[in-house]
Amino acid sequence: MAKGKVVFDENQCKGCGLCVTACPFKLIEMDEKRINSKGYHPAHVTDLEKCTGCANCAIICPDVVITVYRIDK
Amino acid sequence: MNIVFEKTKGLTDKTFHYCPGCTHGIIHRITMEAIEELGLLGKAVGIAPVGCAVFAYEYFNCDSYEAAHGRAPAVATGIKRVHPDCLVFTYQGDGDLAAIGTGEIVQAAHRGEKITAIFVNNAIYGMTGGQMAPTTLIGQKATTAPYGRDENHAGKPIMMSEMIATIPGAAYIERVAVNTPANIRKAKKAIKKAFEIQREGKGFTMVEVLSTCPTNWGMTPEDALKWLEENMMPYYKLGIYKSSEGSVING
Ligand SMILES: Cc1ncc(C[n+]2csc(CCOP(=O)(O)OP(=O)(O)O)c2C)c(N)n1
Ligand code: SF4
Ligand code: SF4
Ligand code: SF4
C-alpha cells in the first residue's frame, strides 16, 4: 500500500475538527496541549506511519491547512 | 515523494475570514482548483456577492469584481459581453441569489448569458446573523423564525436548481454538496463541467452547492455536516437538473 505524509500549516488551522472526522484511519486529533497563533488547538497527526496519503483530510479542510505527499512503494 | 494535494495557485495567500468549519472555504478552493486545472486563471473573472463571501475577491487569484447585493449576474453579463473570451463566474449565497437577486439570476438564465453561477445554499442569511432565507427548511429555526419556519406563513423552501432548469437559456444546472470528501470531489467535477460548457458557448450554467453555517445553525462544524446530510439533502436532492445529455436526479 502507498505510504503517505501530511504536513499541517499549523498557524492557519482554526481547530474546526473536520479533518479528524474525515481520516479513514482516525490518525488526526486536536492538540489540546498547544495553542496556535490564532488561538486554536491545532490539528496534528498521531501516527504518521499509518498515513496512506489518501488526502481526505486535506479535501475537507476549509482553510487549506494540509499538504499531502505520497511515497509509492 | 509526490505531492498529492497542495494549495491551488487559484487562491491568494490571504487567510479566509470565515468561521471555523464553514464550508465556504471548501467551495472557494474547489472553484479555483477547477479554473487552475482548466488553465484559465489568466482568463477568469469572478464576481463576489454581498454576504459572508463579500471578500471573495481577496481570495480568488484572478480578476474579480464586487457586485451590489444580488446583482452579480448583471455585472457578470456586462463583463462577459465585453470580454467574451473570459471565463466569467459569480459566487453567491442564497440570500444574494435566491432572495434579493432572484430576478437577476432568472433573467440572466433566460437571456442564456454564457456565465456560471456558483450558488452557495446554506439555508440561512449568514453574514447578517441568521435570519430566515427563502431556502430555510420547514421547522428550521432562524432569528426571524424563532419557532422554526412555518409553511403557512413563509411557504416552502425555494428550489433554485429545479426552477432555473425549466428555463430554455440554461445549459447546465447541477446540485451538489460538500459534506464528505467524496461529495467534494463530485462538486468540483460539476463546477469544472459548468465552466467547460460556458467555454463551449452553450448558455447559462449554475452549480448549487449545499453548504453549512455552523455559527448561525448553532452547531459544531461536524454536526453541521451531519445536519446538512440529514435535513438538506432529502429536500434539496443532488443531481444534474439540466444538461445536453438530460437530467439525473439522485435520491
Ligand atoms: C441592498 C441590501 N440589502 C440588505 C443587505 C443586508 N444583507 C447583507 S448580507 C445579506 C444576506 C446574506 O445571506 P447569503 O446571501 O445567504 O450569504 P451568507 O452570508 O449566508 O454566505 C443581507 C440581507 C445589504 N447588504 N444590502
Ligand atoms: S492523508 Fe488520509 S490517511 Fe493520511 S492523515 Fe489524511 S486522511 Fe488520514
Ligand atoms: S480541517 Fe483544517 S482547519 Fe479544521 S482542524 Fe483540520 S487542519 Fe484545522
Ligand atoms: S456566519 Fe455562517 S456562512 Fe458566514 S462565515 Fe460564519 S459559518 Fe460561514
mmCIF file of C-alpha atoms and ligand atoms in Angstrom:
data_model
loop_
_atom_site.group_PDB
_atom_site.id
_atom_site.type_symbol
_atom_site.label_atom_id
_atom_site.label_comp_id
_atom_site.label_asym_id
_atom_site.label_seq_id
_atom_site.Cartn_x
_atom_site.Cartn_y
_atom_site.Cartn_z
ATOM 1 C CA MET A 1 0.000 0.000 0.000
ATOM 2 C CA ALA A 2 1.148 3.504 -0.748
ATOM 3 C CA LYS A 3 2.540 5.379 2.196
ATOM 4 C CA GLY A 4 1.699 8.981 2.775
ATOM 5 C CA LYS A 5 2.813 12.045 4.624
ATOM 6 C CA VAL A 6 0.775 15.055 5.736
ATOM 7 C CA VAL A 7 2.115 18.478 6.695
ATOM 8 C CA PHE A 8 -0.059 20.991 8.551
ATOM 9 C CA ASP A 9 0.431 24.743 8.100
ATOM 10 C CA GLU A 10 -0.313 24.911 11.791
ATOM 11 C CA ASN A 11 -0.968 28.620 12.243
ATOM 12 C CA GLN A 12 -3.656 28.541 9.528
ATOM 13 C CA CYS A 13 -5.662 25.921 11.447
ATOM 14 C CA LYS A 14 -8.943 27.096 13.012
ATOM 15 C CA GLY A 15 -9.419 23.966 15.094
ATOM 16 C CA CYS A 16 -12.694 23.015 13.399
ATOM 17 C CA GLY A 17 -12.004 19.287 13.665
ATOM 18 C CA LEU A 18 -13.352 18.327 10.230
ATOM 19 C CA CYS A 19 -10.077 16.629 9.246
ATOM 20 C CA VAL A 20 -10.381 14.476 12.384
ATOM 21 C CA THR A 21 -13.745 13.145 11.171
ATOM 22 C CA ALA A 22 -12.553 12.642 7.570
ATOM 23 C CA CYS A 23 -9.473 10.479 8.182
ATOM 24 C CA PRO A 24 -10.448 6.852 7.477
ATOM 25 C CA PHE A 25 -7.778 5.619 9.918
ATOM 26 C CA LYS A 26 -8.509 8.121 12.723
ATOM 27 C CA LEU A 27 -4.930 9.386 12.643
ATOM 28 C CA ILE A 28 -5.694 13.037 13.377
ATOM 29 C CA GLU A 29 -6.560 14.688 16.672
ATOM 30 C CA MET A 30 -6.663 18.201 18.055
ATOM 31 C CA ASP A 31 -3.530 19.007 20.042
ATOM 32 C CA GLU A 32 -5.022 20.076 23.388
ATOM 33 C CA LYS A 33 -1.563 20.833 24.739
ATOM 34 C CA ARG A 34 -0.771 23.585 22.272
ATOM 35 C CA ILE A 35 -2.350 26.803 21.024
ATOM 36 C CA ASN A 36 -1.517 28.300 17.621
ATOM 37 C CA SER A 37 -1.143 31.972 16.690
ATOM 38 C CA LYS A 38 -4.906 32.202 16.014
ATOM 39 C CA GLY A 39 -5.692 30.899 19.498
ATOM 40 C CA TYR A 40 -6.922 27.446 18.468
ATOM 41 C CA HIS A 41 -5.759 23.972 19.415
ATOM 42 C CA PRO A 42 -4.269 22.897 16.073
ATOM 43 C CA ALA A 43 -4.901 19.548 14.399
ATOM 44 C CA HIS A 44 -1.983 17.122 14.240
ATOM 45 C CA VAL A 45 -1.268 13.556 13.186
ATOM 46 C CA THR A 46 -0.758 10.953 15.873
ATOM 47 C CA ASP A 47 0.786 8.149 13.831
ATOM 48 C CA LEU A 48 2.268 9.311 10.530
ATOM 49 C CA GLU A 49 3.473 5.761 9.788
ATOM 50 C CA LYS A 50 -0.133 4.684 9.172
ATOM 51 C CA CYS A 51 -0.987 7.552 6.781
ATOM 52 C CA THR A 52 -1.767 6.340 3.260
ATOM 53 C CA GLY A 53 -1.799 9.775 1.646
ATOM 54 C CA CYS A 54 -5.476 9.455 0.711
ATOM 55 C CA ALA A 55 -5.867 13.257 1.094
ATOM 56 C CA ASN A 56 -9.367 13.048 2.636
ATOM 57 C CA CYS A 57 -8.242 15.352 5.461
ATOM 58 C CA ALA A 58 -6.906 17.957 3.014
ATOM 59 C CA ILE A 59 -10.012 17.800 0.822
ATOM 60 C CA ILE A 60 -12.378 18.552 3.697
ATOM 61 C CA CYS A 61 -10.203 21.213 5.374
ATOM 62 C CA PRO A 62 -11.982 24.548 4.767
ATOM 63 C CA ASP A 63 -8.802 26.522 5.406
ATOM 64 C CA VAL A 64 -6.383 24.681 3.113
ATOM 65 C CA VAL A 65 -4.047 23.871 6.004
ATOM 66 C CA ILE A 66 -2.850 20.440 4.876
ATOM 67 C CA THR A 67 -0.372 19.381 2.173
ATOM 68 C CA VAL A 68 -0.296 15.665 1.321
ATOM 69 C CA TYR A 69 2.582 13.631 -0.120
ATOM 70 C CA ARG A 70 2.692 10.023 -1.240
ATOM 71 C CA ILE A 71 5.670 7.691 -1.339
ATOM 72 C CA ASP A 72 4.857 4.856 -3.752
ATOM 73 C CA LYS A 73 6.460 1.575 -2.778
ATOM 74 C CA MET B 1 7.855 11.651 -2.814
ATOM 75 C CA ASN B 2 4.940 13.008 -4.876
ATOM 76 C CA ILE B 3 2.687 15.853 -3.840
ATOM 77 C CA VAL B 4 -0.892 14.576 -3.990
ATOM 78 C CA PHE B 5 -2.536 17.661 -2.523
ATOM 79 C CA GLU B 6 -1.302 21.230 -2.178
ATOM 80 C CA LYS B 7 -2.931 24.641 -2.090
ATOM 81 C CA THR B 8 -4.054 25.737 -5.554
ATOM 82 C CA LYS B 9 -2.426 28.718 -7.252
ATOM 83 C CA GLY B 10 -6.002 29.857 -7.789
ATOM 84 C CA LEU B 11 -6.128 31.118 -4.193
ATOM 85 C CA THR B 12 -4.139 34.045 -2.803
ATOM 86 C CA ASP B 13 -2.110 33.742 0.422
ATOM 87 C CA LYS B 14 -4.758 35.651 2.377
ATOM 88 C CA THR B 15 -6.336 33.772 5.317
ATOM 89 C CA PHE B 16 -10.097 33.211 4.889
ATOM 90 C CA HIS B 17 -12.135 35.267 7.360
ATOM 91 C CA TYR B 18 -14.789 32.525 7.580
ATOM 92 C CA CYS B 19 -15.816 30.931 10.885
ATOM 93 C CA PRO B 20 -14.067 27.657 11.830
ATOM 94 C CA GLY B 21 -15.507 24.761 9.831
ATOM 95 C CA CYS B 22 -17.556 26.954 7.469
ATOM 96 C CA THR B 23 -17.683 25.222 4.091
ATOM 97 C CA HIS B 24 -17.435 28.472 2.113
ATOM 98 C CA GLY B 25 -13.658 27.809 2.250
ATOM 99 C CA ILE B 26 -14.050 24.406 0.571
ATOM 100 C CA ILE B 27 -16.219 25.893 -2.190
ATOM 101 C CA HIS B 28 -13.714 28.702 -2.826
ATOM 102 C CA ARG B 29 -10.948 26.135 -3.113
ATOM 103 C CA ILE B 30 -12.670 23.698 -5.492
ATOM 104 C CA THR B 31 -13.853 26.564 -7.698
ATOM 105 C CA MET B 32 -10.326 27.886 -8.061
ATOM 106 C CA GLU B 33 -8.828 24.383 -8.431
ATOM 107 C CA ALA B 34 -11.201 23.801 -11.343
ATOM 108 C CA ILE B 35 -10.112 27.039 -13.010
ATOM 109 C CA GLU B 36 -6.432 26.242 -12.446
ATOM 110 C CA GLU B 37 -6.857 22.744 -13.903
ATOM 111 C CA LEU B 38 -8.562 24.212 -16.975
ATOM 112 C CA GLY B 39 -5.577 26.552 -17.371
ATOM 113 C CA LEU B 40 -7.861 29.593 -17.225
ATOM 114 C CA LEU B 41 -6.579 31.566 -14.220
ATOM 115 C CA GLY B 42 -5.383 34.314 -16.557
ATOM 116 C CA LYS B 43 -8.749 34.432 -18.318
ATOM 117 C CA ALA B 44 -11.124 34.161 -15.350
ATOM 118 C CA VAL B 45 -13.197 36.954 -13.814
ATOM 119 C CA GLY B 46 -15.033 36.263 -10.545
ATOM 120 C CA ILE B 47 -17.896 38.359 -9.188
ATOM 121 C CA ALA B 48 -18.187 38.428 -5.387
ATOM 122 C CA PRO B 49 -21.595 38.826 -3.683
ATOM 123 C CA VAL B 50 -22.889 40.579 -0.602
ATOM 124 C CA GLY B 51 -22.999 38.029 2.196
ATOM 125 C CA CYS B 52 -20.269 36.239 4.115
ATOM 126 C CA ALA B 53 -18.367 35.796 0.829
ATOM 127 C CA VAL B 54 -18.227 39.561 0.308
ATOM 128 C CA PHE B 55 -14.405 39.461 0.397
ATOM 129 C CA ALA B 56 -14.124 36.535 -2.040
ATOM 130 C CA TYR B 57 -12.218 38.834 -4.405
ATOM 131 C CA GLU B 58 -9.412 38.923 -1.816
ATOM 132 C CA TYR B 59 -9.054 35.137 -2.104
ATOM 133 C CA PHE B 60 -9.669 34.431 -5.796
ATOM 134 C CA ASN B 61 -6.296 34.690 -7.513
ATOM 135 C CA CYS B 62 -7.837 36.014 -10.721
ATOM 136 C CA ASP B 63 -9.512 39.239 -11.820
ATOM 137 C CA SER B 64 -12.500 39.913 -9.592
ATOM 138 C CA TYR B 65 -15.280 42.386 -9.071
ATOM 139 C CA GLU B 66 -17.647 43.090 -6.182
ATOM 140 C CA ALA B 67 -21.341 43.497 -7.015
ATOM 141 C CA ALA B 68 -24.187 45.089 -5.068
ATOM 142 C CA HIS B 69 -26.434 42.613 -3.203
ATOM 143 C CA GLY B 70 -27.949 40.112 -5.673
ATOM 144 C CA ARG B 71 -26.647 41.940 -8.729
ATOM 145 C CA ALA B 72 -23.687 39.679 -9.553
ATOM 146 C CA PRO B 73 -25.413 38.113 -12.626
ATOM 147 C CA ALA B 74 -25.995 41.579 -14.113
ATOM 148 C CA VAL B 75 -22.365 42.566 -13.514
ATOM 149 C CA ALA B 76 -21.211 39.224 -14.943
ATOM 150 C CA THR B 77 -23.392 39.839 -18.014
ATOM 151 C CA GLY B 78 -21.660 43.144 -18.690
ATOM 152 C CA ILE B 79 -18.186 41.694 -18.238
ATOM 153 C CA LYS B 80 -18.882 38.625 -20.384
ATOM 154 C CA ARG B 81 -20.378 40.663 -23.210
ATOM 155 C CA VAL B 82 -17.370 42.976 -23.312
ATOM 156 C CA HIS B 83 -14.872 40.115 -22.847
ATOM 157 C CA PRO B 84 -16.475 37.050 -24.460
ATOM 158 C CA ASP B 85 -13.147 35.186 -24.309
ATOM 159 C CA CYS B 86 -13.097 35.335 -20.481
ATOM 160 C CA LEU B 87 -14.447 32.705 -18.091
ATOM 161 C CA VAL B 88 -16.927 34.730 -16.039
ATOM 162 C CA PHE B 89 -18.455 33.365 -12.832
ATOM 163 C CA THR B 90 -20.498 34.672 -9.923
ATOM 164 C CA TYR B 91 -20.194 33.349 -6.365
ATOM 165 C CA GLN B 92 -23.454 33.959 -4.484
ATOM 166 C CA GLY B 93 -25.203 32.925 -1.276
ATOM 167 C CA ASP B 94 -28.879 32.029 -1.014
ATOM 168 C CA GLY B 95 -29.806 35.441 0.407
ATOM 169 C CA ASP B 96 -27.983 37.022 -2.521
ATOM 170 C CA LEU B 97 -29.138 34.734 -5.363
ATOM 171 C CA ALA B 98 -32.483 33.401 -4.113
ATOM 172 C CA ALA B 99 -33.902 36.445 -2.280
ATOM 173 C CA ILE B 100 -32.863 39.977 -3.247
ATOM 174 C CA GLY B 101 -31.273 38.785 -6.517
ATOM 175 C CA THR B 102 -33.870 36.264 -7.748
ATOM 176 C CA GLY B 103 -34.884 38.496 -10.641
ATOM 177 C CA GLU B 104 -31.277 38.948 -11.758
ATOM 178 C CA ILE B 105 -30.463 35.245 -11.875
ATOM 179 C CA VAL B 106 -33.740 34.299 -13.607
ATOM 180 C CA GLN B 107 -33.295 36.960 -16.286
ATOM 181 C CA ALA B 108 -29.608 36.123 -16.831
ATOM 182 C CA ALA B 109 -30.572 32.472 -17.336
ATOM 183 C CA HIS B 110 -33.414 33.495 -19.664
ATOM 184 C CA ARG B 111 -31.055 35.547 -21.773
ATOM 185 C CA GLY B 112 -28.807 32.492 -21.939
ATOM 186 C CA GLU B 113 -25.842 34.501 -20.668
ATOM 187 C CA LYS B 114 -22.668 32.485 -21.038
ATOM 188 C CA ILE B 115 -21.729 32.819 -17.379
ATOM 189 C CA THR B 116 -21.543 30.384 -14.449
ATOM 190 C CA ALA B 117 -23.190 30.951 -11.072
ATOM 191 C CA ILE B 118 -21.676 29.169 -8.076
ATOM 192 C CA PHE B 119 -24.689 29.213 -5.766
ATOM 193 C CA VAL B 120 -23.892 28.543 -2.102
ATOM 194 C CA ASN B 121 -27.061 27.343 -0.359
ATOM 195 C CA ASN B 122 -26.621 27.274 3.425
ATOM 196 C CA ALA B 123 -30.343 27.720 4.180
ATOM 197 C CA ILE B 124 -29.826 30.967 6.118
ATOM 198 C CA TYR B 125 -28.533 34.550 5.951
ATOM 199 C CA GLY B 126 -25.086 34.032 7.442
ATOM 200 C CA MET B 127 -23.485 37.462 7.365
ATOM 201 C CA THR B 128 -26.341 39.361 8.988
ATOM 202 C CA GLY B 129 -26.746 36.964 11.900
ATOM 203 C CA GLY B 130 -29.005 34.077 10.939
ATOM 204 C CA GLN B 131 -32.289 35.407 9.539
ATOM 205 C CA MET B 132 -34.650 33.118 7.614
ATOM 206 C CA ALA B 133 -33.813 32.808 3.909
ATOM 207 C CA PRO B 134 -36.126 31.620 1.116
ATOM 208 C CA THR B 135 -34.105 28.379 1.348
ATOM 209 C CA THR B 136 -34.597 27.870 5.124
ATOM 210 C CA LEU B 137 -36.203 24.466 5.742
ATOM 211 C CA ILE B 138 -39.666 23.948 7.262
ATOM 212 C CA GLY B 139 -39.216 23.900 11.037
ATOM 213 C CA GLN B 140 -35.660 25.244 10.878
ATOM 214 C CA LYS B 141 -35.103 27.973 13.461
ATOM 215 C CA ALA B 142 -33.758 31.394 12.473
ATOM 216 C CA THR B 143 -33.677 34.731 14.300
ATOM 217 C CA THR B 144 -36.713 35.836 12.272
ATOM 218 C CA ALA B 145 -38.416 32.443 12.706
ATOM 219 C CA PRO B 146 -37.776 31.655 16.382
ATOM 220 C CA TYR B 147 -40.295 28.771 16.364
ATOM 221 C CA GLY B 148 -38.998 27.444 13.058
ATOM 222 C CA ARG B 149 -40.121 28.202 9.506
ATOM 223 C CA ASP B 150 -43.887 27.865 9.234
ATOM 224 C CA GLU B 151 -45.096 26.744 5.816
ATOM 225 C CA ASN B 152 -48.449 28.545 6.197
ATOM 226 C CA HIS B 153 -46.621 31.792 6.827
ATOM 227 C CA ALA B 154 -43.499 31.569 4.650
ATOM 228 C CA GLY B 155 -44.260 28.856 2.121
ATOM 229 C CA LYS B 156 -41.937 26.031 1.171
ATOM 230 C CA PRO B 157 -38.188 26.492 0.706
ATOM 231 C CA ILE B 158 -37.316 27.704 -2.789
ATOM 232 C CA MET B 159 -35.671 25.185 -5.112
ATOM 233 C CA MET B 160 -33.498 27.241 -7.410
ATOM 234 C CA SER B 161 -31.930 24.424 -9.434
ATOM 235 C CA GLU B 162 -35.340 22.935 -10.279
ATOM 236 C CA MET B 163 -36.653 26.378 -11.204
ATOM 237 C CA ILE B 164 -33.716 27.536 -13.347
ATOM 238 C CA ALA B 165 -33.602 24.171 -15.131
ATOM 239 C CA THR B 166 -37.019 24.969 -16.703
ATOM 240 C CA ILE B 167 -35.522 27.987 -18.475
ATOM 241 C CA PRO B 168 -34.545 27.363 -22.125
ATOM 242 C CA GLY B 169 -31.416 29.548 -21.827
ATOM 243 C CA ALA B 170 -29.972 27.310 -19.093
ATOM 244 C CA ALA B 171 -27.446 24.817 -20.489
ATOM 245 C CA TYR B 172 -26.146 23.127 -17.345
ATOM 246 C CA ILE B 173 -27.650 23.017 -13.847
ATOM 247 C CA GLU B 174 -26.415 20.676 -11.117
ATOM 248 C CA ARG B 175 -26.872 20.493 -7.343
ATOM 249 C CA VAL B 176 -24.001 19.128 -5.252
ATOM 250 C CA ALA B 177 -22.960 19.080 -1.578
ATOM 251 C CA VAL B 178 -19.644 19.442 0.247
ATOM 252 C CA ASN B 179 -20.395 17.241 3.271
ATOM 253 C CA THR B 180 -17.861 14.443 2.614
ATOM 254 C CA PRO B 181 -14.557 14.117 0.716
ATOM 255 C CA ALA B 182 -16.364 12.024 -1.962
ATOM 256 C CA ASN B 183 -19.079 14.646 -2.434
ATOM 257 C CA ILE B 184 -16.467 17.434 -2.501
ATOM 258 C CA ARG B 185 -14.738 15.627 -5.378
ATOM 259 C CA LYS B 186 -18.078 15.391 -7.213
ATOM 260 C CA ALA B 187 -18.816 19.054 -6.529
ATOM 261 C CA LYS B 188 -15.532 20.053 -8.118
ATOM 262 C CA LYS B 189 -16.287 17.918 -11.172
ATOM 263 C CA ALA B 190 -19.659 19.657 -11.542
ATOM 264 C CA ILE B 191 -18.065 23.111 -11.352
ATOM 265 C CA LYS B 192 -15.463 22.113 -13.933
ATOM 266 C CA LYS B 193 -18.198 20.785 -16.221
ATOM 267 C CA ALA B 194 -20.179 24.036 -15.897
ATOM 268 C CA PHE B 195 -17.061 26.049 -16.792
ATOM 269 C CA GLU B 196 -16.405 23.839 -19.821
ATOM 270 C CA ILE B 197 -19.978 24.314 -21.049
ATOM 271 C CA GLN B 198 -19.599 28.063 -20.617
ATOM 272 C CA ARG B 199 -16.433 27.872 -22.756
ATOM 273 C CA GLU B 200 -18.369 25.978 -25.425
ATOM 274 C CA GLY B 201 -20.804 28.911 -25.519
ATOM 275 C CA LYS B 202 -23.859 26.760 -24.864
ATOM 276 C CA GLY B 203 -25.672 29.058 -22.447
ATOM 277 C CA PHE B 204 -26.190 29.815 -18.770
ATOM 278 C CA THR B 205 -24.710 27.412 -16.202
ATOM 279 C CA MET B 206 -25.209 27.084 -12.446
ATOM 280 C CA VAL B 207 -23.930 24.760 -9.741
ATOM 281 C CA GLU B 208 -25.876 24.875 -6.483
ATOM 282 C CA VAL B 209 -23.669 23.780 -3.596
ATOM 283 C CA LEU B 210 -25.269 22.717 -0.291
ATOM 284 C CA SER B 211 -23.096 24.347 2.372
ATOM 285 C CA THR B 212 -23.055 24.784 6.162
ATOM 286 C CA CYS B 213 -23.265 27.723 8.529
ATOM 287 C CA PRO B 214 -22.192 26.179 11.853
ATOM 288 C CA THR B 215 -22.277 29.574 13.583
ATOM 289 C CA ASN B 216 -25.873 30.535 12.808
ATOM 290 C CA TRP B 217 -27.171 26.974 12.843
ATOM 291 C CA GLY B 218 -25.700 26.820 16.378
ATOM 292 C CA MET B 219 -23.773 23.578 15.842
ATOM 293 C CA THR B 220 -20.259 22.251 15.778
ATOM 294 C CA PRO B 221 -18.799 22.019 12.248
ATOM 295 C CA GLU B 222 -19.069 18.214 12.403
ATOM 296 C CA ASP B 223 -22.743 18.294 13.493
ATOM 297 C CA ALA B 224 -23.451 20.884 10.787
ATOM 298 C CA LEU B 225 -22.232 18.464 8.089
ATOM 299 C CA LYS B 226 -24.499 15.780 9.559
ATOM 300 C CA TRP B 227 -27.435 18.210 9.689
ATOM 301 C CA LEU B 228 -26.844 19.089 6.046
ATOM 302 C CA GLU B 229 -26.903 15.427 5.072
ATOM 303 C CA GLU B 230 -29.951 14.500 7.180
ATOM 304 C CA ASN B 231 -32.081 17.590 6.585
ATOM 305 C CA MET B 232 -30.993 19.462 3.482
ATOM 306 C CA MET B 233 -30.131 16.564 1.178
ATOM 307 C CA PRO B 234 -33.570 14.846 1.367
ATOM 308 C CA TYR B 235 -35.283 18.098 0.310
ATOM 309 C CA TYR B 236 -32.626 19.566 -1.975
ATOM 310 C CA LYS B 237 -31.875 16.433 -3.985
ATOM 311 C CA LEU B 238 -28.437 16.200 -5.550
ATOM 312 C CA GLY B 239 -28.136 15.622 -9.266
ATOM 313 C CA ILE B 240 -27.962 17.125 -12.728
ATOM 314 C CA TYR B 241 -31.126 19.120 -13.434
ATOM 315 C CA LYS B 242 -30.229 20.227 -16.942
ATOM 316 C CA SER B 243 -27.600 19.223 -19.467
ATOM 317 C CA SER B 244 -27.464 18.309 -23.109
ATOM 318 C CA GLU B 245 -27.448 14.663 -22.003
ATOM 319 C CA GLY B 246 -30.646 15.076 -19.964
ATOM 320 C CA SER B 247 -31.128 15.081 -16.205
ATOM 321 C CA VAL B 248 -30.081 12.626 -13.490
ATOM 322 C CA ILE B 249 -31.526 13.273 -10.057
ATOM 323 C CA ASN B 250 -30.086 11.228 -7.201
ATOM 324 C CA GLY B 251 -32.129 10.166 -4.218
HETATM 325 C C1 LIG C 1 -29.369 46.143 -0.539
HETATM 326 C C2 LIG C 1 -29.018 45.357 0.675
HETATM 327 N N1 LIG C 1 -29.992 44.781 1.413
HETATM 328 C C3 LIG C 1 -29.689 44.061 2.522
HETATM 329 C C4 LIG C 1 -28.403 43.925 2.925
HETATM 330 C C5 LIG C 1 -28.091 43.121 4.173
HETATM 331 N N2 LIG C 1 -27.508 41.823 3.886
HETATM 332 C C6 LIG C 1 -26.173 41.640 3.867
HETATM 333 S S1 LIG C 1 -25.722 40.059 3.572
HETATM 334 C C7 LIG C 1 -27.351 39.575 3.485
HETATM 335 C C8 LIG C 1 -27.720 38.125 3.229
HETATM 336 C C9 LIG C 1 -26.578 37.182 3.252
HETATM 337 O O1 LIG C 1 -27.001 35.866 3.114
HETATM 338 P P1 LIG C 1 -26.483 34.900 1.991
HETATM 339 O O2 LIG C 1 -26.557 35.539 0.658
HETATM 340 O O3 LIG C 1 -27.236 33.633 2.146
HETATM 341 O O4 LIG C 1 -24.935 34.680 2.269
HETATM 342 P P2 LIG C 1 -24.188 34.051 3.524
HETATM 343 O O5 LIG C 1 -23.820 35.210 4.391
HETATM 344 O O6 LIG C 1 -25.108 33.077 4.187
HETATM 345 O O7 LIG C 1 -22.997 33.377 2.935
HETATM 346 C C10 LIG C 1 -28.205 40.656 3.691
HETATM 347 C C11 LIG C 1 -29.668 40.563 3.689
HETATM 348 C C12 LIG C 1 -27.401 44.543 2.135
HETATM 349 N N3 LIG C 1 -26.106 44.460 2.442
HETATM 350 N N4 LIG C 1 -27.733 45.263 1.032
HETATM 351 S S1 SF4 C 2 -3.933 11.637 4.105
HETATM 352 FE FE1 SF4 C 2 -5.605 10.195 4.584
HETATM 353 S S2 SF4 C 2 -4.660 8.694 5.976
HETATM 354 FE FE2 SF4 C 2 -3.277 10.454 5.926
HETATM 355 S S3 SF4 C 2 -3.920 11.711 7.685
HETATM 356 FE FE3 SF4 C 2 -5.012 12.490 5.882
HETATM 357 S S4 SF4 C 2 -6.971 11.408 5.911
HETATM 358 FE FE4 SF4 C 2 -5.592 10.270 7.285
HETATM 359 S S1 SF4 C 3 -9.888 20.745 8.962
HETATM 360 FE FE1 SF4 C 3 -8.223 22.222 8.697
HETATM 361 S S2 SF4 C 3 -8.787 23.989 9.975
HETATM 362 FE FE2 SF4 C 3 -10.084 22.257 10.599
HETATM 363 S S3 SF4 C 3 -8.963 21.319 12.303
HETATM 364 FE FE3 SF4 C 3 -8.306 20.229 10.460
HETATM 365 S S4 SF4 C 3 -6.480 21.324 9.758
HETATM 366 FE FE4 SF4 C 3 -7.509 22.646 11.245
HETATM 367 S S1 SF4 C 4 -21.637 33.155 9.586
HETATM 368 FE FE1 SF4 C 4 -22.046 31.124 8.693
HETATM 369 S S2 SF4 C 4 -21.734 31.352 6.467
HETATM 370 FE FE2 SF4 C 4 -20.796 33.121 7.477
HETATM 371 S S3 SF4 C 4 -18.619 32.562 7.747
HETATM 372 FE FE3 SF4 C 4 -19.704 32.032 9.650
HETATM 373 S S4 SF4 C 4 -20.303 29.900 9.405
HETATM 374 FE FE4 SF4 C 4 -19.788 30.688 7.346
#
